[in-house]
Coordinates of N, CA and C in Angstrom, one line a residue:
Q1 N 58.2 141.1 137.9 CA 59.2 141.9 138.5 C 59.4 141.4 139.7
K2 N 58.5 141.0 140.6 CA 58.1 140.5 141.8 C 59.2 139.3 142.0
A3 N 59.4 138.4 140.8 CA 60.4 137.4 140.8 C 61.8 138.0 140.6
L4 N 62.1 139.1 139.9 CA 63.4 139.8 140.0 C 63.8 140.4 141.3
I5 N 62.7 140.7 141.9 CA 63.1 141.7 143.3 C 63.1 140.5 144.3
N6 N 62.9 139.2 143.8 CA 63.0 138.0 145.1 C 64.6 137.5 144.7
R7 N 65.0 137.6 143.0 CA 66.2 137.1 143.1 C 67.4 138.2 143.4
Q8 N 66.9 139.3 143.1 CA 68.0 140.5 143.7 C 68.2 140.1 145.6
T9 N 66.9 140.0 146.1 CA 66.9 139.8 147.8 C 68.0 138.6 147.9
D10 N 67.7 137.5 147.3 CA 68.3 136.3 147.5 C 70.0 136.5 147.6
A11 N 70.2 137.6 146.0 CA 71.7 137.6 145.9 C 72.1 138.5 146.9
E12 N 71.5 139.8 147.2 CA 72.0 140.2 148.5 C 72.6 139.4 149.8
K13 N 71.3 138.6 150.0 CA 71.4 137.7 151.3 C 72.7 136.6 151.1
T14 N 73.1 136.2 150.0 CA 74.0 135.6 149.7 C 75.6 136.3 149.9
S15 N 75.4 137.6 149.2 CA 76.7 138.3 149.5 C 76.9 138.7 150.8
K16 N 75.7 138.7 151.9 CA 76.1 139.0 153.1 C 76.8 137.9 153.8
V17 N 76.1 136.9 153.5 CA 76.5 135.7 154.2 C 77.9 135.5 154.1
I18 N 78.6 135.7 152.1 CA 80.1 135.6 152.3 C 80.7 136.5 152.6
K19 N 80.2 137.9 152.8 CA 80.8 138.9 153.4 C 81.3 138.4 155.3
E20 N 80.3 137.8 155.8 CA 80.3 137.9 157.2 C 81.3 136.4 157.3
F21 N 81.4 135.5 156.4 CA 82.2 134.3 156.2 C 83.3 134.8 156.2
L22 N 83.9 135.8 155.2 CA 85.2 136.2 155.3 C 85.5 137.0 156.3
M23 N 84.7 137.7 156.9 CA 85.0 138.5 158.0 C 85.1 137.3 159.5
Q24 N 84.9 136.4 159.3 CA 85.1 135.4 160.4 C 86.6 135.5 161.1
D25 N 86.8 135.6 162.2 CA 88.1 135.4 162.8 C 88.7 133.9 162.4
K26 N 89.7 133.7 161.8 CA 90.5 132.5 161.3 C 91.2 132.0 162.5
I27 N 91.1 130.5 163.1 CA 91.6 130.1 164.1 C 92.5 128.7 163.5
L28 N 93.7 128.6 163.2 CA 94.6 127.3 163.3 C 94.7 126.4 164.2
I29 N 94.1 124.9 163.9 CA 94.2 124.1 165.0 C 95.1 123.0 164.4
V30 N 96.2 122.7 165.1 CA 97.3 121.5 165.3 C 97.6 120.7 166.2
D31 N 97.0 119.6 165.9 CA 97.1 118.5 167.0 C 96.9 116.8 166.2
D32 N 97.9 115.9 166.4 CA 98.0 114.8 166.0 C 97.0 113.9 166.2
E33 N 96.1 114.4 167.5 CA 95.1 113.5 168.2 C 94.0 113.9 167.6
Q34 N 93.6 113.3 166.6 CA 92.0 113.6 165.9 C 91.3 113.9 166.6
E35 N 90.7 113.1 167.6 CA 89.6 113.2 168.3 C 89.8 114.6 169.1
I36 N 91.0 114.8 169.8 CA 90.7 116.5 170.2 C 90.7 117.3 169.5
A37 N 91.7 117.3 168.0 CA 91.5 118.2 167.2 C 89.8 118.6 166.5
D38 N 89.2 117.7 166.5 CA 87.8 117.5 166.0 C 86.9 118.2 166.9
L39 N 87.1 117.9 168.1 CA 86.3 118.2 169.4 C 86.6 119.9 169.3
V40 N 87.9 120.5 169.4 CA 88.3 121.7 169.5 C 87.4 122.5 168.4
S41 N 87.6 121.9 167.1 CA 87.2 122.4 165.6 C 85.6 122.6 165.9
L42 N 84.9 121.6 166.2 CA 83.7 121.6 166.3 C 83.1 122.7 167.4
Y43 N 83.4 122.9 168.5 CA 83.2 124.0 169.4 C 83.5 125.4 168.8
L44 N 84.7 125.2 168.3 CA 85.1 126.9 167.6 C 84.2 127.1 166.8
T45 N 83.9 126.4 165.7 CA 83.2 126.2 164.3 C 81.5 127.0 164.9
N46 N 80.8 126.2 166.1 CA 79.7 126.2 166.9 C 79.6 127.8 167.1
E47 N 81.1 128.5 167.8 CA 81.0 129.7 168.1 C 81.1 130.7 167.1
G48 N 81.3 130.2 165.8 CA 81.3 131.3 164.8 C 82.6 131.5 164.1
F49 N 83.5 130.9 164.2 CA 85.0 131.0 163.7 C 85.0 129.9 162.5
Q50 N 86.1 130.5 161.8 CA 86.6 129.7 160.6 C 87.8 128.9 161.0
V51 N 87.5 128.0 161.1 CA 88.8 126.5 161.4 C 89.3 126.1 160.6
F52 N 90.8 126.0 160.7 CA 91.5 125.3 159.6 C 92.1 124.1 160.7
K53 N 91.7 123.0 160.4 CA 92.5 121.9 161.3 C 93.2 121.2 160.5
F54 N 94.4 120.9 161.3 CA 95.5 119.9 160.7 C 96.0 118.9 161.6
Y55 N 96.5 117.8 161.3 CA 97.2 116.4 162.4 C 98.7 116.9 162.2
N56 N 99.0 117.6 161.4 CA 100.7 117.6 161.6 C 101.1 119.1 161.1
A57 N 102.6 119.2 161.3 CA 103.1 120.6 161.4 C 103.4 120.9 159.7
A58 N 103.7 120.4 158.7 CA 103.9 120.4 157.6 C 102.7 121.4 156.9
D59 N 101.4 120.3 157.0 CA 100.2 121.0 156.2 C 99.9 122.2 156.9
A60 N 100.0 122.3 158.4 CA 99.7 123.6 158.8 C 100.5 124.6 158.4
W61 N 101.6 124.6 158.2 CA 102.8 125.4 157.8 C 102.5 126.2 156.4
S62 N 102.0 125.2 155.5 CA 101.3 125.9 154.3 C 100.4 126.7 154.5
C63 N 99.4 126.3 155.5 CA 98.1 126.9 155.7 C 98.7 128.4 156.4
I64 N 99.5 128.5 157.1 CA 99.8 129.8 157.9 C 100.3 130.6 156.8
Q65 N 100.9 130.0 155.7 CA 101.5 130.8 154.7 C 100.6 131.5 153.9
T66 N 99.5 130.7 153.7 CA 98.4 131.2 152.7 C 97.4 132.2 153.0
E67 N 97.1 131.8 154.4 CA 95.7 132.1 155.2 C 96.4 133.5 156.4
N68 N 95.4 134.2 156.3 CA 95.6 135.3 157.0 C 94.8 135.3 158.1
L69 N 95.5 134.4 159.2 CA 95.1 134.0 160.4 C 95.2 134.8 161.5
D70 N 94.1 134.7 162.3 CA 94.2 135.6 163.8 C 94.6 134.8 164.9
L71 N 94.5 133.4 164.9 CA 94.8 132.8 166.4 C 95.3 131.4 166.0
A72 N 96.4 130.8 166.4 CA 96.6 129.4 166.1 C 97.1 128.8 167.3
I73 N 96.5 127.4 167.5 CA 96.5 126.5 168.9 C 97.4 125.5 168.5
L74 N 98.6 125.0 169.1 CA 99.5 124.3 168.6 C 99.4 123.1 169.6
D75 N 99.5 121.8 169.1 CA 99.7 120.6 170.3 C 101.6 121.0 170.4
V76 N 102.1 120.4 171.4 CA 103.2 120.1 171.8 C 103.9 119.4 170.9
M77 N 103.2 117.8 171.0 CA 104.2 116.6 170.3 C 103.3 116.7 169.2
L78 N 104.0 116.5 167.9 CA 103.4 116.4 166.8 C 104.4 115.6 166.1
P79 N 103.7 115.0 164.8 CA 104.7 113.6 164.2 C 106.1 114.0 163.7
D80 N 105.8 115.4 163.1 CA 107.2 115.8 162.1 C 107.6 117.0 162.7
M81 N 107.2 118.0 163.2 CA 107.8 119.3 164.0 C 107.2 119.2 165.4
N82 N 107.7 119.7 166.2 CA 107.1 119.8 167.8 C 106.6 121.3 167.7
G83 N 105.6 121.3 168.4 CA 105.0 122.8 168.5 C 105.8 124.1 168.7
F84 N 106.5 123.8 169.4 CA 107.9 124.6 169.6 C 108.4 125.1 168.6
E85 N 108.6 124.5 167.8 CA 109.5 124.7 166.5 C 108.6 125.7 165.7
L86 N 107.3 124.9 165.4 CA 106.3 125.4 164.7 C 105.9 127.0 165.5
C87 N 106.1 127.1 166.7 CA 105.5 128.6 167.3 C 106.6 129.4 166.9
Q88 N 108.2 129.2 166.8 CA 108.9 129.8 167.0 C 109.3 130.4 165.1
K89 N 108.8 129.1 164.7 CA 108.8 129.7 163.1 C 107.4 130.7 163.0
I90 N 106.5 130.4 163.4 CA 105.1 131.4 163.4 C 105.8 133.0 164.0
R91 N 106.4 133.0 164.9 CA 107.2 134.1 165.3 C 108.1 134.9 165.0
E92 N 108.6 134.4 163.7 CA 109.6 134.9 162.7 C 108.7 136.0 162.0
K93 N 107.6 135.6 161.6 CA 106.8 136.5 160.6 C 105.5 137.1 161.2
Y94 N 105.1 136.7 162.1 CA 103.6 137.0 162.5 C 103.4 137.2 164.1
Q95 N 102.5 137.9 164.2 CA 102.1 138.4 165.8 C 101.2 138.0 166.3
Y96 N 100.1 137.4 165.7 CA 98.7 137.1 166.3 C 99.1 136.0 167.3
P97 N 97.8 135.9 168.4 CA 98.3 135.0 169.3 C 98.5 133.5 169.3
V98 N 99.2 132.9 170.1 CA 99.5 131.4 170.1 C 99.0 130.9 171.2
I99 N 98.3 129.7 171.5 CA 97.9 129.0 172.4 C 98.8 127.5 172.3
M100 N 99.5 127.2 173.4 CA 100.1 125.9 173.1 C 99.4 125.0 173.8
L101 N 99.3 123.8 173.7 CA 98.6 122.6 174.2 C 99.4 121.5 174.9
T102 N 99.3 121.5 176.0 CA 100.6 120.7 176.6 C 100.1 119.6 177.4
A103 N 100.8 118.4 177.8 CA 100.6 117.2 178.7 C 100.6 117.8 179.8
K104 N 99.8 117.2 181.0 CA 99.5 117.2 182.2 C 100.9 117.1 182.9
G105 N 101.2 118.4 183.7 CA 102.4 117.8 184.6 C 103.5 118.3 183.6
E106 N 103.9 118.3 182.5 CA 104.7 119.1 181.8 C 105.2 120.4 181.8
G107 N 105.6 120.8 183.2 CA 105.7 122.3 183.4 C 106.7 123.0 182.5
I108 N 107.9 122.2 182.1 CA 108.9 122.8 181.3 C 108.1 123.3 179.9
D109 N 107.0 122.3 179.6 CA 106.9 122.7 178.2 C 106.1 123.9 178.1
K110 N 105.3 124.5 179.5 CA 104.6 125.6 179.4 C 105.9 126.9 179.4
I111 N 106.7 126.5 180.1 CA 107.8 127.4 179.9 C 108.4 127.9 178.8
T112 N 108.9 126.9 178.3 CA 109.4 126.9 176.9 C 108.4 127.4 175.8
G113 N 107.1 127.1 175.8 CA 106.2 127.6 174.7 C 106.0 129.2 175.3
L114 N 106.1 129.5 176.5 CA 106.0 130.8 176.5 C 107.2 131.7 176.2
T115 N 108.2 130.8 176.3 CA 109.6 131.7 176.2 C 110.1 132.1 174.6
L116 N 109.4 130.9 173.9 CA 109.3 131.1 172.2 C 108.7 131.9 171.9
G117 N 107.7 132.4 172.2 CA 106.4 133.5 171.9 C 105.2 133.2 171.9
A118 N 105.2 132.0 172.6 CA 103.4 131.6 172.9 C 102.6 132.7 173.9
D119 N 101.4 132.8 173.9 CA 100.7 134.0 174.5 C 99.9 132.9 175.9
D120 N 99.7 131.7 175.6 CA 99.0 131.2 176.7 C 99.1 129.6 176.3
Y121 N 98.9 128.8 177.4 CA 98.9 127.6 177.3 C 97.7 127.0 178.1
I122 N 97.3 125.6 177.5 CA 96.2 125.0 177.8 C 96.9 123.4 178.5
T123 N 96.4 123.1 179.5 CA 96.7 121.5 180.0 C 95.9 120.5 179.7
K124 N 96.4 119.4 179.0 CA 95.6 118.4 178.9 C 95.2 117.7 179.8
P125 N 94.2 117.0 180.1 CA 92.7 117.1 179.4 C 92.1 118.3 179.8
F126 N 91.4 119.1 178.8 CA 90.6 120.6 179.2 C 89.6 120.4 178.7
L127 N 88.6 121.3 179.1 CA 87.2 121.3 179.1 C 87.0 122.0 177.7
P128 N 86.4 121.8 176.7 CA 86.4 122.5 175.4 C 85.9 124.1 175.6
L129 N 85.0 124.1 176.5 CA 84.2 125.6 176.9 C 85.6 126.4 177.5
E130 N 86.5 126.0 178.2 CA 87.5 126.7 178.8 C 88.5 127.1 177.5
M131 N 88.6 126.1 176.4 CA 89.7 126.4 175.6 C 88.7 127.8 174.6
V132 N 87.4 127.5 174.2 CA 86.7 128.8 173.8 C 86.9 130.1 174.3
A133 N 87.0 130.0 176.0 CA 87.0 131.1 176.5 C 88.4 131.8 176.4
R134 N 89.1 130.8 176.3 CA 90.9 131.5 176.0 C 91.0 132.1 174.9
V135 N 90.4 131.1 174.1 CA 90.4 132.0 172.8 C 89.7 133.1 172.2
K136 N 88.7 133.5 172.8 CA 87.8 134.6 172.7 C 88.7 135.8 173.8
A137 N 89.4 135.4 174.7 CA 90.1 136.4 175.5 C 91.0 136.6 174.8
Q138 N 92.1 136.0 174.1 CA 93.1 136.2 173.1 C 92.6 137.1 172.3
L139 N 91.5 137.0 171.5 CA 91.4 137.5 170.3 C 90.8 138.8 170.6
R140 N 89.8 139.0 171.6 CA 89.9 140.2 172.3 C 90.9 141.3 172.7
R141 N 91.9 140.8 173.2 CA 92.9 141.4 173.6 C 94.0 141.9 172.4
Y142 N 94.1 140.8 171.3 CA 94.7 141.4 170.2 C 94.1 142.1 169.2
K143 N 92.8 141.8 169.1 CA 92.2 142.8 168.2 C 91.8 144.3 169.1
H144 N 91.8 144.6 170.0 CA 91.7 145.9 170.9 C 92.8 146.6 170.9
Y145 N 94.2 145.8 171.1 CA 95.4 146.5 170.9 C 95.7 146.7 169.8
N146 N 95.0 146.3 168.7 CA 96.0 146.5 167.3 C 94.8 147.4 166.9
S147 N 93.8 147.8 167.2 CA 92.5 148.8 166.9 C 92.9 150.1 166.4
G148 N 93.9 150.8 167.5 CA 94.1 152.0 167.5 C 93.2 152.6 168.0
T149 N 92.3 152.4 169.0 CA 91.3 152.6 169.4 C 91.8 153.6 170.7
Q150 N 92.9 153.5 171.5 CA 93.6 153.9 172.6 C 93.7 155.5 172.3
T151 N 93.0 156.2 173.8 CA 93.3 157.5 173.6 C 94.7 158.2 173.7
D152 N 95.8 157.5 174.5 CA 96.9 157.8 174.8 C 97.6 156.7 173.8
D153 N 97.9 157.5 172.4 CA 98.7 156.3 171.3 C 100.4 156.4 171.9
V154 N 100.9 157.1 172.5 CA 102.4 156.8 173.2 C 102.6 157.3 174.3
I155 N 103.2 156.0 175.2 CA 103.8 156.2 176.1 C 105.4 156.3 176.2
T156 N 105.9 157.2 177.1 CA 107.4 157.2 177.2 C 107.6 156.9 178.5
Y157 N 109.1 156.2 178.6 CA 109.5 156.1 180.0 C 110.9 155.9 180.2
S158 N 111.8 156.6 180.5 CA 113.5 156.6 180.4 C 114.1 155.6 179.2
G159 N 113.8 156.3 178.1 CA 114.2 155.7 176.9 C 113.2 154.6 176.0
L160 N 112.1 154.2 177.1 CA 111.3 153.6 176.4 C 110.2 154.2 176.1
V161 N 109.6 153.6 174.6 CA 108.8 154.3 173.6 C 107.8 153.1 173.4
I162 N 106.3 153.3 173.7 CA 105.6 152.4 173.4 C 104.2 153.0 172.7
N163 N 104.1 152.6 171.6 CA 103.2 153.1 170.4 C 101.7 152.2 170.6
T164 N 100.8 152.5 171.1 CA 99.8 151.5 171.3 C 99.0 151.4 170.1
K165 N 99.4 152.6 169.5 CA 98.4 152.5 168.1 C 99.0 151.5 166.6
T166 N 100.3 151.7 166.8 CA 101.0 151.0 165.9 C 101.6 149.5 166.4
H167 N 101.5 149.4 167.7 CA 101.8 147.9 168.4 C 103.5 148.1 168.4
E168 N 103.9 149.1 168.5 CA 105.5 149.2 167.9 C 106.1 149.6 169.8
C169 N 107.4 149.0 169.9 CA 107.9 149.6 170.9 C 109.8 149.6 170.8
T170 N 110.1 150.7 171.3 CA 111.7 150.8 171.2 C 112.1 150.9 172.5
L171 N 113.7 150.9 172.7 CA 114.2 151.1 173.8 C 115.4 151.7 173.5
N172 N 115.9 153.1 174.0 CA 116.8 154.0 173.7 C 117.3 153.6 172.1
G173 N 116.1 153.7 171.2 CA 116.2 153.8 169.7 C 116.3 152.6 169.1
K174 N 116.0 151.4 169.9 CA 116.2 150.4 169.3 C 114.9 149.3 169.2
A175 N 114.5 149.1 168.3 CA 113.2 148.0 168.2 C 113.1 147.0 169.0
L176 N 112.6 146.8 170.0 CA 112.2 145.6 170.8 C 111.0 144.5 170.2
S177 N 111.3 143.2 169.7 CA 110.5 142.6 169.2 C 109.7 141.8 170.4
L178 N 108.4 142.3 170.5 CA 107.7 141.8 171.7 C 106.6 141.0 171.0
T179 N 106.2 139.9 171.8 CA 104.9 139.2 171.5 C 103.8 140.1 172.0
P180 N 102.0 139.8 171.7 CA 101.4 140.5 172.3 C 101.4 140.7 173.4
T181 N 101.5 139.4 174.3 CA 101.1 139.3 175.5 C 102.1 140.4 176.3
E182 N 103.7 140.4 175.8 CA 104.6 140.9 176.2 C 104.3 142.3 176.1
F183 N 103.9 142.9 175.1 CA 103.7 144.2 174.7 C 102.5 144.5 175.8
S184 N 101.6 143.7 176.3 CA 100.6 143.9 176.7 C 100.7 144.4 178.2
I185 N 101.7 143.5 178.7 CA 102.1 143.5 180.1 C 102.8 144.7 180.5
L186 N 103.8 145.3 179.2 CA 105.0 146.3 179.2 C 103.9 147.9 179.2
R187 N 102.8 147.7 178.6 CA 102.0 148.9 178.4 C 101.2 149.1 179.5
I188 N 100.8 147.7 180.2 CA 100.1 148.0 181.8 C 100.7 148.6 182.8
L189 N 102.3 148.0 182.8 CA 103.0 148.5 183.8 C 103.4 150.2 183.9
C190 N 103.5 150.3 182.4 CA 103.8 151.7 182.3 C 103.0 152.9 182.5
Q191 N 101.8 152.3 182.0 CA 100.5 153.1 182.4 C 100.1 153.1 184.0
K192 N 100.8 152.2 184.4 CA 100.3 152.4 186.2 C 101.6 152.5 186.6
K193 N 102.4 153.5 186.1 CA 103.7 153.7 186.7 C 103.6 154.0 188.2
G194 N 104.6 153.4 189.2 CA 104.4 153.9 190.7 C 103.4 153.0 191.2
E195 N 102.5 152.1 190.7 CA 101.8 151.5 191.2 C 102.1 150.1 191.5
V196 N 102.1 149.3 192.3 CA 102.4 147.7 192.2 C 101.1 146.8 191.4
V197 N 101.4 146.1 190.5 CA 100.4 145.5 189.7 C 100.7 143.6 190.0
S198 N 99.5 143.3 190.4 CA 99.5 141.6 190.6 C 99.5 140.9 189.7
S199 N 100.3 139.4 189.6 CA 100.1 138.8 188.5 C 98.8 138.5 188.2
E200 N 97.9 138.5 189.5 CA 96.6 138.4 188.9 C 95.7 139.2 188.2
E201 N 96.2 140.7 188.8 CA 95.6 141.7 188.1 C 96.1 141.5 186.4
L202 N 97.2 141.5 186.2 CA 97.6 141.3 184.8 C 97.4 140.3 183.9
F203 N 97.0 139.1 184.7 CA 96.3 137.9 184.0 C 95.2 138.6 183.6
H204 N 94.3 139.1 184.2 CA 92.5 139.2 184.2 C 92.6 140.5 182.9
E205 N 93.4 141.3 183.1 CA 93.5 142.3 182.3 C 93.9 142.3 180.9
I206 N 94.5 141.1 180.9 CA 95.3 140.5 179.4 C 94.2 139.6 178.9
W207 N 93.9 138.5 179.7 CA 93.0 137.7 179.1 C 91.6 137.8 179.4
G208 N 91.2 138.5 180.3 CA 89.8 138.7 180.8 C 89.0 137.6 180.7
D209 N 89.6 136.5 181.8 CA 88.7 135.5 181.9 C 89.3 134.9 183.2
E210 N 88.9 134.2 183.9 CA 88.7 133.9 185.4 C 89.5 132.7 185.7
Y211 N 90.2 131.9 184.7 CA 91.0 130.9 185.1 C 92.2 131.4 185.2
F212 N 92.3 131.6 186.6 CA 93.5 132.2 187.3 C 93.9 131.3 188.7
S213 N 95.1 131.1 188.7 CA 95.6 130.1 190.1 C 96.5 130.9 190.8
K214 N 97.2 130.6 191.8 CA 98.1 131.1 192.6 C 99.5 130.4 191.9
S215 N 99.0 128.9 191.4 CA 100.6 128.0 190.9 C 100.4 128.5 189.6
N216 N 99.7 129.5 188.8 CA 99.8 129.9 187.4 C 101.1 130.7 187.1
N217 N 102.1 130.1 186.4 CA 103.4 131.2 186.3 C 103.5 131.9 185.0
T218 N 102.4 131.8 184.2 CA 102.5 132.4 183.0 C 102.8 133.9 182.9
I219 N 102.5 134.7 184.1 CA 103.1 136.3 183.9 C 104.4 136.5 184.5
T220 N 104.7 135.3 185.1 CA 106.3 135.1 185.6 C 107.1 134.7 184.6
V221 N 106.9 134.0 183.5 CA 107.5 133.6 182.4 C 107.7 134.8 181.5
H222 N 106.5 135.5 181.0 CA 106.8 136.3 180.5 C 107.4 137.7 181.0
I223 N 107.5 137.9 182.1 CA 108.2 139.1 182.6 C 109.6 138.9 182.7
R224 N 110.0 137.4 183.0 CA 111.2 137.1 182.9 C 111.7 137.2 181.1
H225 N 110.9 136.8 180.1 CA 111.5 137.1 178.8 C 111.5 138.6 178.2
L226 N 110.7 139.5 178.9 CA 110.5 140.8 179.0 C 112.1 141.5 179.1
R227 N 112.3 140.9 180.4 CA 113.5 141.3 180.8 C 114.9 141.1 180.3
K228 N 114.7 139.7 179.7 CA 116.0 139.3 178.8 C 115.9 140.4 177.4
K229 N 114.8 140.7 177.0 CA 114.6 141.4 175.6 C 115.2 142.9 176.2
M230 N 114.8 143.5 177.2 CA 115.2 144.9 177.6 C 116.6 144.9 178.4
D231 N 117.4 143.9 178.1 CA 118.6 143.8 179.0 C 118.4 144.3 180.4
D232 N 117.3 143.9 181.1 CA 117.2 144.5 182.4 C 117.5 143.5 183.3
S233 N 117.5 143.8 184.8 CA 118.2 143.1 185.6 C 117.3 142.4 186.9
F234 N 117.1 141.5 187.1 CA 116.3 141.1 188.5 C 116.7 141.5 189.3
E235 N 118.1 141.5 189.6 CA 118.6 141.9 190.9 C 118.4 143.5 191.2
N236 N 119.0 143.9 190.0 CA 118.9 145.4 190.2 C 118.3 146.1 188.7
P237 N 117.0 146.0 189.1 CA 115.9 146.5 187.7 C 116.3 148.0 187.3
K238 N 116.3 148.3 186.1 CA 116.2 149.5 185.6 C 114.8 149.9 185.5
Y239 N 114.0 148.8 185.0 CA 112.6 148.9 184.2 C 111.5 148.3 185.4
I240 N 111.3 146.9 185.2 CA 110.6 146.1 186.0 C 110.9 145.5 187.3
K241 N 110.4 146.1 188.3 CA 110.8 145.8 189.7 C 110.1 144.6 190.4
T242 N 110.4 143.6 191.0 CA 109.5 142.4 191.5 C 109.0 143.0 192.9
V243 N 107.9 143.1 193.4 CA 107.6 143.6 195.0 C 107.1 142.2 195.4
W244 N 107.9 141.7 196.5 CA 107.7 140.3 196.8 C 106.6 140.4 197.5
G245 N 105.9 139.0 197.0 CA 104.4 138.6 197.6 C 103.3 139.6 197.1
C246 N 103.7 140.6 196.4 CA 102.6 141.6 195.6 C 102.2 141.7 194.2
G247 N 103.9 141.6 193.6 CA 103.4 142.1 192.0 C 104.9 142.7 191.2
Y248 N 104.5 143.8 190.5 CA 105.4 144.0 189.9 C 104.9 145.4 189.6
K249 N 106.2 146.4 189.3 CA 106.2 147.6 189.5 C 107.3 148.5 188.6
I250 N 106.5 149.4 187.8 CA 108.0 150.3 187.0 C 108.1 151.7 187.9
E251 N 108.7 152.1 188.4 CA 108.8 153.4 189.4 C 108.4 154.4 188.4
K252 N 108.1 155.4 189.1 CA 108.0 157.0 188.6 C 109.1 157.2 188.1

């Protein structure tokens, strides 16, 4: 009887481990520089993530279509398809966060990636712990704003309807296809109607980390992309107004 109880206990432990493994956040890494991919994979695995690692876009795309991923890390330079194209293909079907890896000094890569739907970028060379912090910040934001835990589910403003529970947004009855970061920026500005919100404040509230510098133009690019999707004007904005030297606001 004691042996039977031990076997049952072992089976329960095994079942628990399997369930915990299946519940792990699934991270995709695509980088043809194997040393970088292996290093990032090692750090993320040690943090408890389930990692899918590939050195080319073709194998990564097969994984994307079969696995229920939570976040993707894409290098810009890949041997068979650049990371921008892969990011664009992901955005056609999926809304989970995408982090781009760009070469040092390639500012145009950062802007292009954000425009195509990436949520963040990291410049090589980078500290592995910074990568882990960025991944965790993106997942916190993505999981939180898709969990339906907000008390005010619907925000409305001048034809704009933001549903924080379903993560849907419409403008004058027409659905807006927003990335998680664009959705978060618009939500924050609408919740703080009449207040000026700085780029730094937006950055910290969305990513929840300290990696912000005055030269960081991530928020600027996302705002530009948001305006384009909303058919809003920089010179005569109906929705998002730039307050020079301060930040952005949506009038009451």
